[in-house]
Amino acid sequence: MTDKPVATDKPAADAPAGERTLLLVDDDGPFRQRLGLAMERRGYDVAQADSVAAGIAAAKARPPLFAVVDLRLGDGSGLDVVTALREARPETRIVVLTGYGNIATAVAAVKQGALDYLPKPADADAVEAALQQQGDALPPPPEQPMTADRVRWEHIQRVFEQCDRNVSETARRLRMHRRTLQRILQKYAPRT
């Protein structure tokens, strides 16, 4: 169990009224730009970063009240950015985005201090709802949840990436025949 940062020079009660600073950390440039623009239209003061290093630097330079962090970044894990945000400003409301969601990474994100965990591609409405969520109320179910075929495909892709794109190792871990896995990997992703 990790210790949570305890003290800061600016507790949540002292946050300026109406402050809507948002740090957006994602290595997918077009997605980050679109989400940043949509959040600016909703009244947020958006800062953007495209890597773990840039996200940590931005968190330390100007700790935001809100943050949206991609779990997988080109130079490491978004959980490192979540930790830096918690150290810089414990009351930051953090939402973690991922294209390869599973229970283990969701639990890890929440343990590091994330408020919520959303699958990509998440729209600005879902992100804002997660950032503004109050209390322990469960969020409403998604309008269009992923299909079972899509969940299966995403799980296979995640394990494939974790095995460094090694088909034989992935097939062994998923307990399926290597040729079957190769056929699945050659297909396009099913519709959500």
Short mmCIF file of C-alpha atoms in Angstrom, two decimals, residues 13-179:
data_model
loop_
_atom_site.label_atom_id
_atom_site.label_comp_id
_atom_site.label_asym_id
_atom_site.label_seq_id
_atom_site.Cartn_x
_atom_site.Cartn_y
_atom_site.Cartn_z
CA ALA A 13 -11.07 24.73 -0.07
CA ASP A 14 -8.65 27.50 -1.06
CA ALA A 15 -8.86 26.78 -4.80
CA PRO A 16 -9.95 29.90 -6.66
CA ALA A 17 -13.68 29.94 -7.32
CA GLY A 18 -14.40 28.88 -10.87
CA GLU A 19 -10.88 27.56 -11.49
CA ARG A 20 -11.01 25.17 -14.46
CA THR A 21 -7.38 24.40 -15.25
CA LEU A 22 -7.01 21.13 -17.15
CA LEU A 23 -3.90 19.17 -18.10
CA LEU A 24 -4.43 16.83 -21.05
CA VAL A 25 -1.70 14.17 -21.50
CA ASP A 26 -1.99 11.91 -24.55
CA ASP A 27 0.47 10.88 -27.27
CA ASP A 28 -2.28 10.65 -29.91
CA GLY A 29 -1.95 14.17 -31.36
CA PRO A 30 -5.23 14.44 -33.30
CA PHE A 31 -7.28 13.01 -30.40
CA ARG A 32 -5.52 15.29 -27.89
CA GLN A 33 -6.10 18.37 -30.07
CA ARG A 34 -9.80 17.58 -30.60
CA LEU A 35 -10.43 16.86 -26.93
CA GLY A 36 -8.46 19.97 -25.91
CA LEU A 37 -10.50 22.17 -28.22
CA ALA A 38 -13.78 20.64 -27.00
CA MET A 39 -12.79 21.18 -23.37
CA GLU A 40 -11.77 24.81 -24.09
CA ARG A 41 -15.25 25.36 -25.54
CA ARG A 42 -16.63 24.11 -22.23
CA GLY A 43 -14.67 26.76 -20.34
CA TYR A 44 -11.53 24.90 -19.30
CA ASP A 45 -8.05 26.46 -19.41
CA VAL A 46 -6.31 23.58 -21.22
CA ALA A 47 -2.59 22.72 -21.17
CA GLN A 48 -1.45 19.78 -23.29
CA ALA A 49 1.45 17.30 -23.10
CA ASP A 50 2.35 14.40 -25.37
CA SER A 51 4.64 12.31 -23.14
CA VAL A 52 5.27 11.23 -19.56
CA ALA A 53 8.19 13.65 -19.25
CA ALA A 54 6.18 16.60 -20.61
CA GLY A 55 3.19 15.66 -18.42
CA ILE A 56 5.28 15.53 -15.25
CA ALA A 57 6.96 18.84 -16.12
CA ALA A 58 3.57 20.50 -16.73
CA ALA A 59 2.17 19.04 -13.49
CA LYS A 60 5.05 20.50 -11.51
CA ALA A 61 5.13 23.87 -13.30
CA ARG A 62 1.39 24.58 -13.05
CA PRO A 63 -0.57 21.97 -11.09
CA PRO A 64 -4.08 21.79 -12.58
CA LEU A 65 -7.37 21.24 -10.79
CA PHE A 66 -8.39 18.70 -13.47
CA ALA A 67 -6.35 16.22 -15.53
CA VAL A 68 -6.99 13.68 -18.27
CA VAL A 69 -4.13 11.21 -18.72
CA ASP A 70 -3.69 8.39 -21.26
CA LEU A 71 -2.51 5.20 -19.57
CA ARG A 72 -0.10 4.21 -22.34
CA LEU A 73 2.26 6.88 -23.56
CA GLY A 74 5.21 6.53 -25.93
CA ASP A 75 7.82 7.00 -23.22
CA GLY A 76 6.17 5.15 -20.32
CA SER A 77 3.07 4.79 -18.20
CA GLY A 78 0.54 7.53 -17.58
CA LEU A 79 0.42 6.34 -13.97
CA ASP A 80 3.74 8.16 -13.47
CA VAL A 81 1.97 11.38 -14.46
CA VAL A 82 -0.91 10.57 -12.08
CA THR A 83 1.60 10.18 -9.23
CA ALA A 84 3.29 13.49 -10.11
CA LEU A 85 -0.08 15.25 -10.22
CA ARG A 86 -1.02 13.86 -6.79
CA GLU A 87 2.32 15.05 -5.35
CA ALA A 88 1.97 18.51 -6.88
CA ARG A 89 -1.69 18.99 -5.96
CA PRO A 90 -3.54 16.23 -4.10
CA GLU A 91 -7.03 17.56 -4.86
CA THR A 92 -6.52 17.31 -8.63
CA ARG A 93 -9.41 15.41 -10.20
CA ILE A 94 -7.79 12.90 -12.57
CA VAL A 95 -9.42 10.75 -15.25
CA VAL A 96 -7.34 8.03 -16.92
CA LEU A 97 -8.06 7.08 -20.56
CA THR A 98 -7.00 3.85 -22.19
CA GLY A 99 -7.53 1.90 -25.37
CA TYR A 100 -6.60 -1.35 -23.62
CA GLY A 101 -8.67 -1.41 -20.48
CA ASN A 102 -8.74 -4.20 -17.95
CA ILE A 103 -9.53 -4.56 -14.29
CA ALA A 104 -5.89 -4.65 -13.16
CA THR A 105 -4.98 -1.34 -14.82
CA ALA A 106 -8.21 0.28 -13.61
CA VAL A 107 -7.42 -0.72 -10.03
CA ALA A 108 -3.83 0.50 -10.38
CA ALA A 109 -5.03 3.87 -11.73
CA VAL A 110 -7.49 4.34 -8.88
CA LYS A 111 -4.87 3.33 -6.30
CA GLN A 112 -2.52 5.95 -7.74
CA GLY A 113 -5.23 8.58 -7.29
CA ALA A 114 -7.34 8.63 -10.44
CA LEU A 115 -11.00 9.52 -9.99
CA ASP A 116 -12.26 7.51 -12.97
CA TYR A 117 -11.10 5.29 -15.81
CA LEU A 118 -12.59 5.63 -19.31
CA PRO A 119 -12.06 3.60 -22.49
CA LYS A 120 -10.83 5.39 -25.60
CA PRO A 121 -12.12 6.95 -27.66
CA ALA A 122 -13.95 8.94 -25.02
CA ASP A 123 -15.89 12.01 -26.07
CA ALA A 124 -15.73 15.37 -24.31
CA ASP A 125 -19.13 14.84 -22.68
CA ALA A 126 -18.01 11.61 -20.99
CA VAL A 127 -14.70 13.17 -19.91
CA GLU A 128 -16.39 16.24 -18.43
CA ALA A 129 -18.99 14.09 -16.65
CA ALA A 130 -16.19 12.02 -15.08
CA LEU A 131 -14.22 15.13 -14.07
CA GLN A 132 -17.27 16.79 -12.49
CA GLN A 133 -18.63 13.66 -10.79
CA GLN A 134 -19.30 14.25 -7.10
CA GLY A 135 -19.46 11.70 -4.30
CA ASP A 136 -19.42 7.95 -4.64
CA ALA A 137 -22.35 7.71 -7.06
CA LEU A 138 -21.86 5.25 -9.86
CA PRO A 139 -21.76 6.79 -13.33
CA PRO A 140 -24.65 5.97 -15.65
CA PRO A 141 -24.10 3.04 -18.00
CA PRO A 142 -22.75 3.94 -21.44
CA GLU A 143 -25.27 4.63 -24.20
CA GLN A 144 -23.43 2.24 -26.54
CA PRO A 145 -21.30 -0.27 -24.60
CA MET A 146 -18.68 -2.30 -26.45
CA THR A 147 -19.92 -5.50 -28.02
CA ALA A 148 -18.65 -8.85 -26.74
CA ASP A 149 -16.68 -9.29 -29.99
CA ARG A 150 -15.02 -5.90 -29.50
CA VAL A 151 -14.12 -6.69 -25.86
CA ARG A 152 -12.59 -10.01 -26.96
CA TRP A 153 -10.60 -8.34 -29.75
CA GLU A 154 -9.30 -5.61 -27.40
CA HIS A 155 -8.24 -8.23 -24.85
CA ILE A 156 -6.34 -10.18 -27.51
CA GLN A 157 -4.66 -6.99 -28.76
CA ARG A 158 -3.64 -6.01 -25.22
CA VAL A 159 -2.08 -9.41 -24.49
CA PHE A 160 -0.38 -9.33 -27.91
CA GLU A 161 1.19 -5.95 -27.08
CA GLN A 162 2.21 -7.13 -23.60
CA CYS A 163 4.00 -10.07 -25.23
CA ASP A 164 5.97 -7.65 -27.45
CA ARG A 165 3.89 -8.67 -30.48
CA ASN A 166 5.12 -12.28 -30.24
CA VAL A 167 2.35 -14.44 -31.75
CA SER A 168 3.53 -17.76 -30.26
CA GLU A 169 3.82 -16.36 -26.73
CA THR A 170 0.46 -14.60 -27.03
CA ALA A 171 -1.22 -17.80 -28.25
CA ARG A 172 0.30 -19.76 -25.34
CA ARG A 173 -0.92 -17.21 -22.76
CA LEU A 174 -4.40 -17.05 -24.29
CA ARG A 175 -4.49 -20.85 -24.57
CA MET A 176 -5.38 -20.84 -28.25
CA HIS A 177 -3.82 -22.28 -31.38
CA ARG A 178 -1.21 -20.06 -33.00
CA ARG A 179 -2.87 -20.17 -36.45
#
